[in-house]
């Protein structure tokens, strides 16, 4: 009670009174009395401060009576009786009349005790009625349709209760009414007891409500109510109260697609006549009458409304199943599915308006299959699966073949510019159903036999779905998104790329889910795998250098297939929890597989070795199986001989592994494949082969395309230079215009390729797969994790196709060049770094030097210096510094990486490729840059010195190769620059240049562009080689002073010094040599410092002086003057160098005098290669005699006999003792002994 005396609950009584007055226009007198009691009860409870429980009972009684009056009015129809207002009674009258009514007049309540709940409805706002309460109210009203005389007899008060013997036998309805009366009296007593309890707290502002017990429905009535709700139909207007109709109208799908409840009076009369129901009695729906009901309703619908109606009914049936018995619910759902199937099969037995000219009825299902999740047309959960399961063998193809044909036809005609995602969504939903998935793989064009790659893409069922592409072979995409890119901002281009990549991500995800669904179902798994392998096998020609593009699948189709395979293999190639035990390497050895890799080049095993190993392995496994069988037979014999041997027999059986019992291991014979491969193995190697024929090849074509684009840019710059110099003409201008159009078309094509190839998600998925492969390879060669040196490679590793390693490296290089940010996780970086360090250092595991050189290239790309690479113009890509940081403190790398790089520098001399001579310079440059970077790290500073101390032969080979490269590169730079200078001088003479024919001028211009590129490249290589030479000379000078190297050092340094200060270099002053990385002043400074590093050795001074080709005293004195004039070398260094040169000149003079005294040297004492007197002659297996230093220096570069190219090693050299004695005697002036 409020403090001011107002009644906080008075609004409830007034509302209930008004509802009763408005809702029951004509009621009986008893109704008026009870409504008045409800209003008076509110006042009484307020005045007396009754408890919340008492007031709740009163409110619930009033609400229930209002519902009763309304439903009774609807049932009986309008009458002339009107409602008169009832005065509010005082508290005593209300109490007295309530007790009398509960004790004497049975109230229509159920025997179920009510529960008290708190109402959250605000004042003057009626609570919304739930569908279930409305249905219960309808059932209650129908249960109350009893004869009036029976109601009156039950309402007669009884003063005494007869004994069991005297009491007449009551009917079930009378017993129920008697029970309700007793319960009502109990409630009245409880209310009296609670009337004296504590008042309701004043702070409680929410009224409480309680539902009155209702009359229970019979099973038939409950089923009738549920079926009416499910099928949105009633047999008569009076059959269902308004509340039940409102429940139907509130159903979202129903309200939007069909539009409400249908009344079927004609069907009601027919059913009543058939069932013999008397007039006035209700006709109830049941399972037998559902066919008649559905035929009647569907006959009233248009073709477009049949399926929406049935789908809505299916959804309501699923919702209503909680109120129905399982049998009744199953019957209703089965009936709905049956009629949906009849409709989808184009069976028009119920509607003659469906003609043959209409579209197939099944196509109406497309709206639901193509709808987005959460839309109005979303397919009810479980409908498709239930339909396919129920009609798997009864016309499922008739229902869904039209849909499948429509999807295939639409996909064949669509591009990314169309609303293509709806057909992908429909196919994905259909494939999720096993029966329909099987139907998809049974299509006549599922996997055409003998089709090539292009035919599979065009005519197979899934081919058109894979063919969506933005590559230039679909020009509409580039024309729409990238037309006139020069006139649009970069933001516009980025937005177009983002849109296309989002479409590809969605498309590829739906394709993956479709294929995954087909692989998941046993009925379609084999056919799905067959299609995938056929697609890969049909495109194996893409791995060739010159492929027949017309018979291969498009780049877009191959990339989409790669995306699907990568998603399928993602659970296998999971770096967070890698597992390698289930991968069987024999998959790539056996030619019986759908994907035949037996013809691929192996890492380090021949075909014969693989066949021998497979034969031995099969024999061993067969012997194991036989041994296990014999063991089992012996166990059975012991068991039959004596029961006392049971324990021993069990012990023997337990020693046989369950996975290797005879029942699980098939019999193996020669050449026979042992068992089937698991899915993990198949999808892992299929993904590798898919990348082999798809992604990697596309990346290669993309790089070639960019090279062509770069050449076009260069040619245009040359023509523009000619036009600007005035030497061009109309032909040049026309050529420039043609090139500009071609350049614009190529720029549009590049963006089109970027949209599909450089999708970040696709690149990251591929990198993750290759990182897992790297981890797997490391585990394969080092299963115990012992580190370097690695154990000898097993056949499982040696027999792997070489492309697995090579293309893994190629793809990582591609990503580092074009999208280095894709390597965004340290997990991928760690896996790749561990692989690189181990395999660069293990010559036995990757014998191909070219393949090992690619490992070095990847390592270089990871280094921070690579982002500033002059070969790329000094910029243009993002560095990934965190990757290489993994090496800095790696103990294996600290110990093994530097000697591995030195070894590879030597081995790369021969790669087996037709362009190996030029390949080696680029590889060695990467090695030089890596060594340069590593020597700046604290842990690597002494690594090179350690290599020189521990492996002298390797260091000598390394130094010899370095000297060879330095000499060649200097020659090439000077030669190319001289050609450029000559051409530039000719072009500056306008008259002479104009007099040349146009074709000649064009040829000279193209040649000049070529020389520019070569000079720049060789200049970079020469610069890096000289720096590496300088570092080794400073830290390991003793290596260069070995007999086989010292003369070579003198000759090489003298040649460099003469050439860089000679006439050829002087003629290059007109050229901007800095642009070609030709820095003669810096190179001279480096060479002088190397002279000084070696000057501490007397033998080096002699080697410099003996160089008859370059060391001339007059020439070297002039070189000293040039160095002073140019101020190239610092003061102290210059003084030391002058002293060294003077000492060499003095030695040269003494040597010349000595030779004059010796006279003419006999030819047999001269080395046939160097033409110098031999110091330590040796005889080759071919009989030729050379000085040991000469042949040893040759063997450092080439392990063959220089006279017949036969294999030659140091231990094959035989000292020529006799000729040596003769030479020694000749030197002393003593005649040789006979």
XYZ file of N, CA, C and O in Angstrom, residues 868-982:
460
model
N 67.495 -3.521 -50.578
C 68.198 -2.396 -51.203
C 69.060 -2.882 -52.367
O 70.058 -2.235 -52.721
N 68.667 -3.977 -52.959
C 69.472 -4.605 -54.004
C 69.559 -3.698 -55.232
O 68.545 -3.247 -55.766
N 70.795 -3.442 -55.665
C 70.992 -2.608 -56.845
C 70.484 -3.278 -58.109
O 70.149 -2.599 -59.079
N 70.428 -4.574 -58.117
C 69.924 -5.272 -59.298
C 68.443 -4.978 -59.519
O 67.919 -5.162 -60.610
N 67.740 -4.545 -58.457
C 66.326 -4.171 -58.603
C 66.149 -2.653 -58.590
O 65.060 -2.164 -58.396
N 67.224 -1.942 -58.716
C 67.105 -0.503 -58.701
C 67.229 0.104 -57.323
O 66.983 1.288 -57.139
N 67.569 -0.697 -56.327
C 67.784 -0.162 -55.002
C 66.550 -0.026 -54.169
O 66.602 0.394 -53.026
N 65.386 -0.347 -54.683
C 64.149 -0.218 -53.909
C 63.102 -1.080 -54.576
O 63.369 -1.836 -55.491
N 61.896 -0.964 -54.091
C 60.804 -1.630 -54.786
C 60.172 -2.759 -54.043
O 59.196 -3.321 -54.503
N 60.689 -3.147 -52.887
C 60.003 -4.186 -52.146
C 60.246 -4.013 -50.658
O 61.202 -3.380 -50.223
N 59.352 -4.594 -49.907
C 59.409 -4.476 -48.451
C 60.311 -5.562 -47.882
O 60.236 -6.722 -48.277
N 61.165 -5.188 -46.956
C 62.015 -6.176 -46.300
C 61.252 -6.845 -45.174
O 60.293 -6.308 -44.634
N 61.671 -8.050 -44.835
C 61.054 -8.797 -43.744
C 62.167 -9.096 -42.746
O 62.716 -10.197 -42.718
N 62.538 -8.138 -41.922
C 63.732 -8.308 -41.089
C 63.610 -9.407 -40.056
O 64.611 -9.994 -39.659
N 62.398 -9.703 -39.596
C 62.284 -10.685 -38.521
C 62.656 -12.090 -38.996
O 62.953 -12.956 -38.188
N 62.624 -12.327 -40.297
C 62.904 -13.671 -40.806
C 64.380 -14.004 -40.619
O 64.740 -15.021 -40.033
N 65.251 -13.128 -41.125
C 66.671 -13.453 -41.070
C 67.204 -13.397 -39.646
O 68.242 -13.988 -39.341
N 66.515 -12.696 -38.779
C 66.965 -12.650 -37.385
C 66.955 -14.025 -36.733
O 67.640 -14.247 -35.736
N 66.170 -14.961 -37.339
C 66.146 -16.315 -36.789
C 67.497 -17.012 -36.970
O 67.816 -17.970 -36.263
N 68.306 -16.539 -37.922
C 69.591 -17.191 -38.207
C 70.697 -16.689 -37.286
O 71.646 -17.413 -36.992
N 70.577 -15.474 -36.842
C 71.693 -14.825 -36.162
C 72.179 -15.608 -34.947
O 73.369 -15.636 -34.659
N 71.251 -16.241 -34.239
C 71.634 -16.979 -33.032
C 71.375 -18.475 -33.157
O 71.344 -19.180 -32.153
N 71.165 -18.928 -34.376
C 70.929 -20.350 -34.598
C 72.267 -21.100 -34.519
O 73.161 -20.859 -35.330
N 72.439 -22.021 -33.572
C 73.751 -22.683 -33.419
C 74.161 -23.492 -34.646
O 75.344 -23.535 -34.992
N 73.200 -24.134 -35.298
C 73.536 -24.886 -36.510
C 74.026 -23.956 -37.600
O 75.005 -24.258 -38.312
N 73.372 -22.814 -37.754
C 73.777 -21.864 -38.787
C 75.157 -21.286 -38.483
O 75.991 -21.123 -39.379
N 75.406 -20.983 -37.237
C 76.710 -20.415 -36.861
C 77.837 -21.375 -37.213
O 78.907 -20.969 -37.679
N 77.607 -22.646 -37.030
C 78.663 -23.636 -37.240
C 78.779 -24.074 -38.686
O 79.893 -24.279 -39.199
N 77.659 -24.189 -39.395
C 77.685 -24.854 -40.698
C 77.366 -23.957 -41.885
O 77.656 -24.333 -43.021
N 76.758 -22.804 -41.677
C 76.277 -22.040 -42.821
C 77.418 -21.465 -43.650
O 77.403 -21.570 -44.889
N 78.415 -20.871 -43.023
C 79.512 -20.266 -43.787
C 80.269 -21.287 -44.624
O 80.484 -21.073 -45.830
N 80.705 -22.431 -44.072
C 81.362 -23.424 -44.952
C 80.433 -23.955 -46.034
O 80.897 -24.298 -47.130
N 79.146 -24.023 -45.751
C 78.206 -24.481 -46.778
C 78.140 -23.484 -47.925
O 78.080 -23.879 -49.104
N 78.160 -22.202 -47.624
C 78.145 -21.195 -48.680
C 79.432 -21.230 -49.498
O 79.404 -21.083 -50.728
N 80.556 -21.428 -48.827
C 81.831 -21.527 -49.550
C 81.834 -22.752 -50.459
O 82.267 -22.696 -51.616
N 81.319 -23.876 -49.971
C 81.244 -25.093 -50.777
C 80.358 -24.880 -52.003
O 80.704 -25.296 -53.112
N 79.230 -24.238 -51.816
C 78.320 -24.013 -52.937
C 78.931 -23.052 -53.953
O 78.697 -23.193 -55.166
N 79.733 -22.103 -53.487
C 80.406 -21.183 -54.407
C 81.271 -21.971 -55.392
O 81.384 -21.605 -56.570
N 81.859 -23.042 -54.917
C 82.703 -23.880 -55.771
C 81.847 -24.798 -56.642
O 82.067 -24.920 -57.851
N 80.850 -25.436 -56.026
C 80.063 -26.425 -56.756
C 79.230 -25.820 -57.881
O 78.897 -26.509 -58.854
N 78.892 -24.549 -57.775
C 78.000 -23.940 -58.751
C 78.704 -23.672 -60.079
O 78.081 -23.214 -61.040
N 79.985 -24.006 -60.161
C 80.713 -23.820 -61.423
C 80.025 -24.564 -62.556
O 79.996 -24.100 -63.706
N 79.447 -25.713 -62.241
C 78.701 -26.481 -63.237
C 77.329 -26.806 -62.644
O 77.226 -27.385 -61.562
N 76.281 -26.419 -63.362
C 74.910 -26.657 -62.890
C 74.148 -27.644 -63.747
O 73.053 -28.067 -63.383
N 74.695 -27.986 -64.900
C 73.977 -28.892 -65.779
C 72.975 -28.191 -66.677
O 72.306 -28.841 -67.479
N 72.871 -26.881 -66.575
C 71.947 -26.116 -67.400
C 72.701 -25.498 -68.578
O 73.902 -25.253 -68.519
N 71.964 -25.216 -69.646
C 72.613 -24.706 -70.844
C 73.182 -23.292 -70.619
O 74.067 -22.855 -71.345
N 72.677 -22.568 -69.624
C 73.172 -21.234 -69.337
C 73.923 -21.184 -68.013
O 73.904 -20.178 -67.313
N 74.603 -22.279 -67.716
C 75.264 -22.376 -66.420
C 76.387 -21.354 -66.269
O 76.695 -20.915 -65.156
N 76.993 -20.940 -67.373
C 78.120 -20.012 -67.265
C 77.661 -18.686 -66.652
O 78.344 -18.105 -65.814
N 76.483 -18.204 -67.085
C 75.980 -16.943 -66.536
C 75.222 -17.149 -65.231
O 75.176 -16.251 -64.387
N 74.622 -18.333 -65.059
C 73.918 -18.614 -63.798
C 74.853 -18.481 -62.596
O 74.481 -17.952 -61.548
N 76.069 -18.972 -62.770
C 76.971 -19.035 -61.620
C 77.313 -17.657 -61.079
O 77.528 -17.486 -59.871
N 77.342 -16.638 -61.955
C 77.689 -15.300 -61.469
C 76.616 -14.755 -60.529
O 76.925 -14.117 -59.518
N 75.366 -14.986 -60.855
C 74.291 -14.480 -60.006
C 74.234 -15.240 -58.685
O 74.007 -14.648 -57.628
N 74.461 -16.553 -58.762
C 74.464 -17.331 -57.521
C 75.620 -16.902 -56.635
O 75.465 -16.706 -55.415
N 76.789 -16.746 -57.229
C 77.955 -16.356 -56.443
C 77.794 -14.945 -55.886
O 78.320 -14.639 -54.811
N 77.100 -14.113 -56.608
C 76.852 -12.775 -56.054
C 75.998 -12.878 -54.794
O 76.252 -12.193 -53.807
N 74.959 -13.717 -54.825
C 74.142 -13.904 -53.627
C 74.979 -14.433 -52.461
O 74.821 -13.995 -51.315
N 75.872 -15.368 -52.786
C 76.738 -15.909 -51.733
C 77.649 -14.825 -51.184
O 77.850 -14.697 -49.970
N 78.206 -14.008 -52.087
C 79.099 -12.937 -51.651
C 78.358 -11.947 -50.748
O 78.889 -11.505 -49.718
N 77.123 -11.611 -51.111
C 76.354 -10.667 -50.304
C 75.969 -11.274 -48.959
O 75.951 -10.581 -47.930
N 75.668 -12.560 -48.966
C 75.347 -13.213 -47.699
C 76.565 -13.253 -46.779
O 76.467 -12.979 -45.578
N 77.711 -13.605 -47.348
C 78.932 -13.633 -46.543
C 79.266 -12.228 -46.029
O 79.742 -12.062 -44.897
N 79.001 -11.238 -46.860
C 79.237 -9.862 -46.432
C 78.336 -9.502 -45.253
O 78.776 -8.858 -44.289
N 77.086 -9.930 -45.326
C 76.161 -9.625 -44.229
C 76.518 -10.423 -42.971
O 76.511 -9.892 -41.856
N 76.864 -11.693 -43.171
C 77.158 -12.547 -42.012
C 78.396 -12.083 -41.256
O 78.448 -12.165 -40.027
N 79.413 -11.597 -42.000
C 80.635 -11.212 -41.293
C 80.446 -9.966 -40.443
O 81.313 -9.632 -39.646
N 79.295 -9.305 -40.598
C 78.989 -8.187 -39.733
C 78.297 -8.591 -38.451
O 78.095 -7.750 -37.561
N 77.956 -9.873 -38.328
C 77.302 -10.364 -37.124
C 78.353 -10.909 -36.161
O 79.307 -11.581 -36.586
N 78.204 -10.662 -34.881
C 79.251 -11.078 -33.921
C 79.553 -12.563 -33.967
O 80.723 -12.962 -33.860
N 78.528 -13.392 -34.114
C 78.747 -14.838 -34.055
C 79.390 -15.400 -35.309
O 79.778 -16.574 -35.336
N 79.487 -14.600 -36.384
C 79.974 -15.110 -37.659
C 81.310 -14.488 -38.070
O 81.834 -14.808 -39.132
N 81.876 -13.613 -37.258
C 83.070 -12.883 -37.670
C 84.249 -13.801 -37.963
O 85.002 -13.590 -38.921
N 84.434 -14.823 -37.160
C 85.583 -15.717 -37.318
C 85.262 -16.949 -38.153
O 86.099 -17.845 -38.282
N 84.062 -16.988 -38.717
C 83.651 -18.204 -39.421
C 84.490 -18.453 -40.660
O 84.899 -19.590 -40.936
N 84.790 -17.405 -41.428
C 85.569 -17.590 -42.656
C 86.995 -18.013 -42.331
O 87.581 -18.871 -43.015
N 87.599 -17.423 -41.294
C 88.945 -17.836 -40.891
C 88.940 -19.303 -40.468
O 89.868 -20.055 -40.774
N 87.873 -19.713 -39.805
C 87.772 -21.109 -39.379
C 87.673 -22.039 -40.581
O 88.232 -23.146 -40.586
N 86.989 -21.619 -41.621
C 86.896 -22.436 -42.838
C 88.272 -22.598 -43.459
O 88.669 -23.694 -43.885
N 89.056 -21.515 -43.546
C 90.384 -21.584 -44.149
C 91.306 -22.495 -43.354
O 92.158 -23.204 -43.936
N 91.165 -22.536 -42.054
C 92.028 -23.378 -41.223
C 91.619 -24.849 -41.297
O 92.489 -25.734 -41.253
N 90.311 -25.112 -41.397
C 89.829 -26.486 -41.304
C 89.773 -27.205 -42.654
O 89.847 -28.429 -42.694
N 89.610 -26.488 -43.743
C 89.470 -27.134 -45.062
C 90.255 -26.327 -46.085
O 89.716 -25.462 -46.779
N 91.540 -26.639 -46.195
C 92.417 -25.865 -47.076
C 92.071 -26.086 -48.544
O 92.072 -25.144 -49.348
N 91.791 -27.328 -48.911
C 91.469 -27.608 -50.316
C 90.216 -26.849 -50.756
O 90.162 -26.295 -51.870
N 89.186 -26.854 -49.913
C 87.954 -26.132 -50.253
C 88.229 -24.642 -50.391
O 87.726 -23.995 -51.326
N 89.039 -24.096 -49.507
C 89.335 -22.665 -49.561
C 90.110 -22.310 -50.822
O 89.871 -21.271 -51.450
N 91.033 -23.189 -51.221
C 91.784 -22.935 -52.453
C 90.863 -22.933 -53.670
O 90.998 -22.084 -54.559
N 89.969 -23.875 -53.702
C 89.009 -23.897 -54.812
C 88.165 -22.625 -54.820
O 87.903 -22.034 -55.876
N 87.756 -22.226 -53.657
C 86.931 -21.027 -53.547
C 87.693 -19.800 -54.049
O 87.171 -19.000 -54.845
N 88.935 -19.647 -53.606
C 89.731 -18.493 -54.010
C 89.985 -18.512 -55.508
O 89.928 -17.462 -56.186
N 90.248 -19.668 -56.056
C 90.505 -19.767 -57.489
C 89.284 -19.347 -58.297
O 89.401 -18.605 -59.284
N 88.100 -19.813 -57.885
C 86.869 -19.419 -58.592
C 86.645 -17.911 -58.483
O 86.222 -17.255 -59.443
N 86.942 -17.360 -57.327
C 86.736 -15.930 -57.116
C 87.655 -15.116 -58.024
O 87.239 -14.109 -58.616
N 88.895 -15.550 -58.148
C 89.842 -14.841 -59.016
C 89.410 -14.951 -60.473
O 89.468 -13.969 -61.233
N 88.984 -16.125 -60.878
C 88.499 -16.293 -62.253
C 87.346 -15.345 -62.557
O 87.290 -14.701 -63.615
N 86.393 -15.287 -61.633
C 85.223 -14.435 -61.844
C 85.626 -12.961 -61.909
O 85.118 -12.204 -62.753
N 86.507 -12.548 -61.016
C 86.909 -11.148 -60.999
C 87.566 -10.739 -62.315
O 87.299 -9.657 -62.860
N 88.422 -11.609 -62.835
C 89.100 -11.313 -64.102
C 88.108 -11.213 -65.248
O 88.146 -10.269 -66.055
N 87.202 -12.175 -65.345
C 86.230 -12.176 -66.432
C 85.311 -10.953 -66.349
O 85.023 -10.299 -67.360
N 84.828 -10.657 -65.165
C 83.860 -9.563 -65.021
C 84.483 -8.219 -65.351
O 83.840 -7.355 -65.959
N 85.759 -8.020 -64.955
C 86.405 -6.763 -65.294
C 86.528 -6.619 -66.814
O 86.265 -5.543 -67.371
N 86.900 -7.688 -67.486
C 86.991 -7.649 -68.943
C 85.646 -7.306 -69.571
O 85.566 -6.492 -70.506
N 84.577 -7.940 -69.082
C 83.253 -7.710 -69.658
C 82.791 -6.280 -69.447
O 82.214 -5.659 -70.352
N 83.037 -5.745 -68.263
C 82.607 -4.378 -67.993
C 83.317 -3.405 -68.926
O 82.683 -2.531 -69.549
N 84.635 -3.543 -69.037
C 85.388 -2.638 -69.892
C 84.988 -2.772 -71.355
O 84.889 -1.775 -72.084
N 84.717 -4.002 -71.797
C 84.340 -4.220 -73.202
C 82.983 -3.600 -73.505
O 82.804 -2.900 -74.514
N 81.990 -3.835 -72.645
C 80.652 -3.308 -72.894
C 80.635 -1.783 -72.814
O 79.974 -1.115 -73.612
N 81.378 -1.235 -71.860
C 81.425 0.214 -71.755
C 82.115 0.839 -72.969
O 81.734 1.927 -73.424
N 83.105 0.162 -73.487
C 83.778 0.671 -74.691
C 82.810 0.683 -75.876
O 82.805 1.633 -76.685
N 81.996 -0.342 -76.018
C 80.995 -0.366 -77.087
C 79.999 0.765 -76.919
O 79.594 1.417 -77.900
N 79.574 1.012 -75.687
C 78.638 2.107 -75.441
C 79.263 3.452 -75.783
O 78.602 4.324 -76.372
N 80.533 3.621 -75.416
C 81.204 4.886 -75.717
C 81.298 5.117 -77.216
O 81.106 6.248 -77.708
N 81.564 4.074 -77.957
C 81.666 4.209 -79.417
C 80.313 4.588 -80.016
O 80.239 5.469 -80.886
